[in-house]
Amino acid sequence: MNAPFSLPIVGTTQPKIIDPALDLVEEIQKLKKARNAVVLAHYYQDSDVQDVADFIGDSLQLSQEAQRTTADVICFAGVHFMAETAKILNPERIVVVPDMEAGCSLADGCPADKFAAWKARYPGAVVVSYINCSADVKALSDYIVTSSNAEKIVRQIPADKTILFAPDKNLGRFIAKQVGREMVLWQGSCIVHETFSARKLMGLKLRHPDAGVLAHPECEDNVLAMADYIGSTTGILKHAVASPKNEFIVVTEVGILHQMQKAAPTKTFIPAPPEASCACNECPHMKRNSLEKVYFALRDLEPRLEMSAELIALAKRPIERMLALS
Ligand code: 13P
Ligand code: SF4
């Protein structure tokens, strides 16, 4: 048998030793059973992580599934704010995150103290926050939304109210256009979606004139202007399956292609190019997770997400409002 070696596992306190002969998929399945655990994964996870998940979805579906689950342990293969949402909805359950340092540029770019100061400048305004924010920001918000329900929820806010929308300016601008109403926008953006290049997308469209362009609303305006469909990750997936078209340019994080190819194996999916010659269409935060880290999280029940009961209670209200209105 080969000697165990130490994997350079970024983001955990200590590198952990793993036996390379271990069948990780089998071990994960055994641990899930032994711990009565579920693995929830976002579409942006690596395909091997998606393949061991019990449920794969967009942010809204993952929150709904976290609310529904009866498992004792939730292993959240996504980013920190998503796992926090699962913990807020399930304070009594153990929530483990394969890599606790899997953040999000939107959440990181909206610190709660600055957000509170911004909010204080608009007394009486309704505060709508995209789910991609910290629990502290959620606690200061009236409604949480995701890209799949933002329009529906914003439409229900009385017309005489000023709306503050944070932290994604691109999603905010898109929703404001859809509902025909101005909103005050926090100036945050996603490091992945803002790198898609309208210029390169145009070139790709010219080479694939029959392809449908499917984009996430976190993209910039000039990119969204070229899209045939704009929606959440699940929206994009469903649209591609239902569409009579056979070829699509996909303008979101490239991890989604795994489920698109599985759901529609005869169709062609082309990842949209970022401006630079880089792998910037991969979310570096989502990609911190790996099969090895999922295994360790289930084996050791850590890194474990802990939050104060007070923060959970405050952050839960706008999330529950969202779930009730979705
Ligand atoms: P979805 O809600 O569409 O899954 O989006 C999550 C996300 O982080 C997009 O970058
Ligand atoms: Fe955050 Fe963007 Fe990564 Fe989504 S893709 S988790 S918005 S950094």
Coordinates of C-alpha atoms and ligand atoms in Angstrom, one line a residue:
M1 CA 0.0 0.0 0.0
N2 CA 1.3 3.5 -0.8
A3 CA 2.3 5.6 2.2
P4 CA -0.2 8.3 3.2
F5 CA 0.9 11.8 2.1
S6 CA 0.0 15.2 3.2
L7 CA -2.2 17.2 0.9
P8 CA -1.7 20.9 0.8
I9 CA -5.2 21.8 1.8
V10 CA -5.5 25.6 1.6
G11 CA -7.6 27.3 4.2
T12 CA -7.7 24.7 6.9
T13 CA -5.6 25.2 10.0
Q14 CA -3.4 22.1 9.6
P15 CA -2.7 20.1 6.5
K16 CA -4.4 16.7 7.0
I17 CA -3.0 13.4 6.1
I18 CA -4.9 11.3 3.6
D19 CA -4.3 7.8 2.4
P20 CA -4.2 8.0 -1.5
A21 CA -5.6 4.5 -1.7
L22 CA -8.9 5.6 -0.1
D23 CA -12.0 5.6 -2.3
L24 CA -13.2 9.0 -1.3
V25 CA -16.6 8.7 -2.9
E26 CA -17.3 5.4 -1.1
E27 CA -15.9 6.9 2.2
I28 CA -18.1 10.0 1.9
Q29 CA -21.2 7.8 1.3
K30 CA -20.4 5.7 4.4
L31 CA -19.8 8.8 6.5
K32 CA -23.1 10.4 5.3
K33 CA -25.0 7.3 6.5
A34 CA -23.1 7.0 9.8
R35 CA -23.6 10.7 10.6
N36 CA -27.1 11.1 9.2
A37 CA -25.6 13.8 7.1
V38 CA -26.6 15.5 3.8
V39 CA -24.2 17.2 1.4
L40 CA -25.8 20.3 -0.2
A41 CA -23.8 21.7 -3.2
H42 CA -24.0 24.7 -5.3
Y43 CA -23.7 24.4 -9.1
Y44 CA -20.4 26.2 -9.0
Q45 CA -18.7 23.4 -7.2
D46 CA -16.2 21.1 -8.9
S47 CA -18.0 18.3 -10.7
D48 CA -16.7 15.6 -8.3
V49 CA -18.1 17.5 -5.4
Q50 CA -21.4 17.9 -7.2
D51 CA -21.5 14.2 -7.8
V52 CA -21.4 13.2 -4.1
A53 CA -24.1 15.8 -3.2
D54 CA -27.6 14.8 -2.1
F55 CA -28.9 18.0 -3.4
I56 CA -27.6 20.5 -6.0
G57 CA -29.2 23.9 -6.5
D58 CA -29.1 27.6 -6.7
S59 CA -29.0 29.8 -3.6
L60 CA -32.8 29.8 -3.1
Q61 CA -33.2 26.1 -3.5
L62 CA -30.3 25.4 -1.2
S63 CA -31.9 27.6 1.5
Q64 CA -35.2 25.8 1.0
E65 CA -33.5 22.4 1.2
A66 CA -31.6 23.5 4.3
Q67 CA -35.0 24.4 5.8
R68 CA -36.5 21.1 4.8
T69 CA -33.8 18.7 5.8
T70 CA -34.1 16.3 8.8
A71 CA -30.5 15.3 8.7
D72 CA -28.4 15.9 11.9
V73 CA -25.4 17.2 9.9
I74 CA -25.4 19.5 6.9
C75 CA -22.2 19.6 4.9
F76 CA -22.5 22.7 2.8
A77 CA -20.4 22.6 -0.3
G78 CA -20.7 26.2 -1.3
V79 CA -19.4 29.5 0.1
H80 CA -19.5 30.9 3.6
F81 CA -22.7 33.0 3.3
M82 CA -24.6 30.0 2.0
A83 CA -23.6 27.8 4.9
E84 CA -24.5 30.6 7.3
T85 CA -28.0 30.7 5.8
A86 CA -28.3 27.0 6.4
K87 CA -27.2 27.4 10.0
I88 CA -29.6 30.3 10.6
L89 CA -32.4 28.1 9.4
N90 CA -31.2 25.1 11.4
P91 CA -29.5 26.4 14.6
E92 CA -29.9 23.0 16.2
R93 CA -28.1 21.1 13.5
I94 CA -24.4 20.8 12.9
V95 CA -23.3 22.7 9.8
V96 CA -19.9 21.9 8.4
V97 CA -18.1 23.7 5.6
P98 CA -15.4 21.9 3.6
D99 CA -13.4 25.1 3.6
M100 CA -14.3 27.9 6.0
E101 CA -12.4 30.4 4.0
A102 CA -14.6 30.1 0.9
G103 CA -15.9 33.6 0.9
C104 CA -17.6 35.8 -1.8
S105 CA -16.5 39.1 -3.2
L106 CA -20.0 40.5 -2.8
A107 CA -20.3 39.5 0.9
D108 CA -16.7 40.6 1.6
G109 CA -17.2 44.0 -0.1
C110 CA -20.1 44.9 2.1
P111 CA -18.9 45.1 5.8
A112 CA -21.7 45.4 8.3
D113 CA -20.4 48.7 9.9
K114 CA -20.3 50.5 6.5
F115 CA -23.6 49.0 5.5
A116 CA -25.2 50.2 8.8
A117 CA -23.8 53.7 8.1
W118 CA -25.2 53.7 4.5
K119 CA -28.6 52.5 5.8
A120 CA -28.7 55.3 8.4
R121 CA -28.5 57.9 5.6
Y122 CA -32.0 56.8 4.3
P123 CA -34.4 56.7 7.3
G124 CA -37.6 54.9 6.5
A125 CA -36.2 53.1 3.5
V126 CA -36.8 49.4 2.9
V127 CA -33.6 47.4 2.9
V128 CA -33.4 44.6 0.4
S129 CA -30.2 42.5 0.5
Y130 CA -29.1 39.9 -2.0
I131 CA -28.4 36.6 -0.1
N132 CA -24.7 37.0 -1.0
C133 CA -24.0 39.0 2.1
S134 CA -22.9 38.2 5.7
A135 CA -25.3 37.2 8.5
D136 CA -24.5 40.6 10.1
V137 CA -25.8 42.4 7.0
K138 CA -28.8 40.1 6.8
A139 CA -29.6 41.1 10.4
L140 CA -29.8 44.7 9.3
S141 CA -32.0 44.0 6.3
D142 CA -35.8 43.9 5.8
Y143 CA -35.8 41.4 3.0
I144 CA -33.3 38.9 1.7
V145 CA -33.6 38.0 -2.0
T146 CA -31.8 35.7 -4.5
S147 CA -31.4 36.2 -8.2
S148 CA -34.5 33.9 -8.7
N149 CA -36.9 35.8 -6.5
A150 CA -35.6 39.4 -6.3
E151 CA -38.0 40.7 -8.9
K152 CA -41.0 39.1 -7.3
I153 CA -40.2 40.4 -3.9
V154 CA -39.2 43.9 -5.0
R155 CA -42.6 44.2 -6.8
Q156 CA -44.4 43.6 -3.5
I157 CA -42.8 46.6 -1.8
P158 CA -45.1 49.6 -1.6
A159 CA -44.5 52.2 -4.3
D160 CA -44.0 55.1 -1.9
K161 CA -41.0 53.5 -0.2
T162 CA -37.4 54.2 -1.0
I163 CA -35.6 50.9 -1.6
L164 CA -32.0 50.3 -0.7
F165 CA -30.5 47.3 -2.6
A166 CA -27.2 45.7 -1.6
P167 CA -24.6 44.5 -2.3
D168 CA -24.7 43.7 -6.0
K169 CA -25.0 46.8 -8.2
N170 CA -25.5 44.7 -11.3
L171 CA -28.3 42.6 -10.0
G172 CA -29.8 45.8 -8.5
R173 CA -29.7 47.6 -11.8
F174 CA -31.2 44.7 -13.6
I175 CA -34.1 44.3 -11.1
A176 CA -34.7 48.1 -11.1
K177 CA -35.1 47.9 -14.9
Q178 CA -37.4 44.9 -14.7
V179 CA -39.8 46.5 -12.1
G180 CA -39.4 50.0 -13.6
R181 CA -38.5 51.6 -10.3
E182 CA -35.4 53.3 -9.0
M183 CA -33.4 51.8 -6.1
V184 CA -30.4 53.1 -4.2
L185 CA -27.6 50.6 -5.0
W186 CA -24.7 49.5 -2.9
Q187 CA -21.7 49.5 -5.3
G188 CA -20.6 45.9 -5.0
S189 CA -19.9 43.3 -7.7
C190 CA -18.9 39.7 -8.3
I191 CA -15.3 39.2 -9.2
V192 CA -16.4 36.3 -11.6
H193 CA -19.3 37.8 -13.4
E194 CA -17.7 41.3 -13.9
T195 CA -14.9 39.7 -15.9
F196 CA -17.1 38.5 -18.7
S197 CA -16.2 40.5 -21.8
A198 CA -18.9 42.0 -24.0
R199 CA -16.3 42.3 -26.8
K200 CA -15.3 38.6 -26.6
L201 CA -18.9 37.6 -26.2
M202 CA -19.7 39.4 -29.4
G203 CA -16.9 37.5 -31.2
L204 CA -18.2 34.2 -29.9
K205 CA -21.8 35.1 -31.0
L206 CA -20.6 35.8 -34.5
R207 CA -18.9 32.4 -34.6
H208 CA -22.0 30.6 -33.2
P209 CA -24.9 32.6 -34.7
D210 CA -27.5 30.0 -33.7
A211 CA -26.4 29.7 -30.0
G212 CA -28.6 31.1 -27.3
V213 CA -26.8 33.4 -24.8
L214 CA -27.7 32.6 -21.2
A215 CA -26.5 35.0 -18.5
H216 CA -26.6 35.5 -14.8
P217 CA -27.9 38.9 -13.6
E218 CA -24.6 39.5 -11.7
C219 CA -23.1 40.3 -15.1
E220 CA -22.6 43.9 -16.3
D221 CA -25.2 45.7 -18.3
N222 CA -23.3 45.5 -21.6
V223 CA -23.1 41.7 -21.3
L224 CA -26.7 41.3 -20.2
A225 CA -27.8 43.4 -23.2
M226 CA -26.6 40.5 -25.4
A227 CA -28.4 37.8 -23.5
D228 CA -31.4 35.8 -24.8
Y229 CA -32.2 34.7 -21.3
I230 CA -31.2 36.2 -17.9
G231 CA -31.7 34.2 -14.7
S232 CA -30.4 32.4 -11.7
T233 CA -28.2 29.3 -12.1
T234 CA -31.3 27.0 -11.9
G235 CA -33.1 29.3 -14.3
I236 CA -30.3 29.1 -16.8
L237 CA -30.2 25.3 -16.5
K238 CA -34.0 24.9 -16.9
H239 CA -34.1 27.3 -19.8
A240 CA -31.3 25.4 -21.7
V241 CA -33.2 22.1 -21.2
A242 CA -36.5 23.4 -22.3
S243 CA -35.3 25.5 -25.2
P244 CA -35.6 24.1 -28.8
K245 CA -32.0 25.4 -29.4
N246 CA -29.1 23.0 -29.4
E247 CA -26.2 25.4 -28.7
F248 CA -25.7 27.9 -25.8
I249 CA -23.1 30.3 -24.7
V250 CA -23.2 30.2 -20.9
V251 CA -22.3 33.5 -19.2
T252 CA -21.9 32.4 -15.6
E253 CA -19.4 30.4 -13.5
V254 CA -18.3 27.5 -15.5
G255 CA -19.2 24.8 -12.8
I256 CA -22.8 24.9 -14.0
L257 CA -21.8 23.2 -17.2
H258 CA -21.5 19.9 -15.5
Q259 CA -25.3 19.7 -14.7
M260 CA -26.2 21.3 -18.0
Q261 CA -24.3 18.6 -19.9
K262 CA -25.9 15.9 -17.7
A263 CA -29.4 17.3 -18.2
A264 CA -29.1 17.8 -21.9
P265 CA -26.3 15.5 -23.2
T266 CA -27.0 16.1 -26.9
K267 CA -26.7 19.9 -26.6
T268 CA -23.6 22.0 -26.8
F269 CA -22.6 24.4 -24.0
I270 CA -19.9 27.0 -24.6
P271 CA -18.5 28.8 -21.6
A272 CA -18.4 32.6 -22.1
P273 CA -14.8 34.1 -22.2
P274 CA -13.5 36.4 -19.6
E275 CA -11.7 39.6 -20.8
A276 CA -8.2 38.3 -19.8
S277 CA -6.7 35.0 -20.8
C278 CA -7.3 33.4 -17.4
A279 CA -9.6 31.0 -15.6
C280 CA -11.5 34.0 -14.2
N281 CA -14.8 32.3 -15.1
E282 CA -14.1 30.0 -12.1
C283 CA -15.1 31.3 -8.7
P284 CA -11.9 31.0 -6.6
H285 CA -14.0 30.9 -3.4
M286 CA -16.3 28.1 -4.6
K287 CA -13.3 26.2 -5.9
R288 CA -11.6 26.1 -2.5
N289 CA -13.8 23.1 -1.7
S290 CA -12.7 19.7 -2.8
L291 CA -13.7 16.1 -2.5
E292 CA -10.9 15.6 0.1
K293 CA -12.2 18.5 2.2
V294 CA -15.8 17.2 2.0
Y295 CA -14.5 13.9 3.3
F296 CA -12.6 15.6 6.2
A297 CA -15.6 17.7 7.1
L298 CA -17.8 14.7 7.4
R299 CA -15.2 12.6 9.2
D300 CA -14.1 15.3 11.7
L301 CA -17.3 17.4 11.8
E302 CA -15.3 20.5 11.3
P303 CA -14.8 23.2 10.2
R304 CA -18.1 23.8 12.0
L305 CA -20.1 26.9 11.6
E306 CA -21.1 28.5 15.0
M307 CA -23.2 31.7 15.4
S308 CA -24.6 33.5 18.4
A309 CA -28.3 32.9 19.1
E310 CA -28.9 36.7 18.9
L311 CA -27.4 37.0 15.4
I312 CA -29.4 33.9 14.2
A313 CA -32.6 35.4 15.5
L314 CA -32.0 38.8 13.8
A315 CA -30.8 37.3 10.5
K316 CA -33.6 34.8 10.4
R317 CA -36.4 37.3 10.0
P318 CA -35.5 38.7 6.6
I319 CA -34.7 35.2 5.3
E320 CA -38.0 33.8 6.5
R321 CA -39.8 36.7 4.8
M322 CA -38.0 35.8 1.6
L323 CA -39.0 32.1 1.9
A324 CA -42.6 33.0 2.6
L325 CA -42.7 35.3 -0.5
S326 CA -40.9 32.9 -2.8
Ligands
13P1 P1 -27.6 31.6 -7.8 O1 -28.6 32.1 -6.8 O2 -28.1 31.9 -9.2 O3 -27.2 30.2 -7.6 O4 -26.3 32.5 -7.7 C1 -25.4 32.4 -6.6 C2 -24.1 33.0 -6.9 O5 -23.3 33.1 -6.1 C3 -23.9 33.6 -8.2 O6 -22.6 34.1 -8.3
SF4_2 FE1 -19.6 35.3 -4.8 FE2 -19.3 35.7 -7.4 FE3 -18.3 33.5 -6.3 FE4 -20.9 33.8 -6.6 S1 -19.4 33.6 -8.2 S2 -19.9 33.1 -4.7 S3 -21.1 36.0 -6.3 S4 -17.7 35.6 -5.9

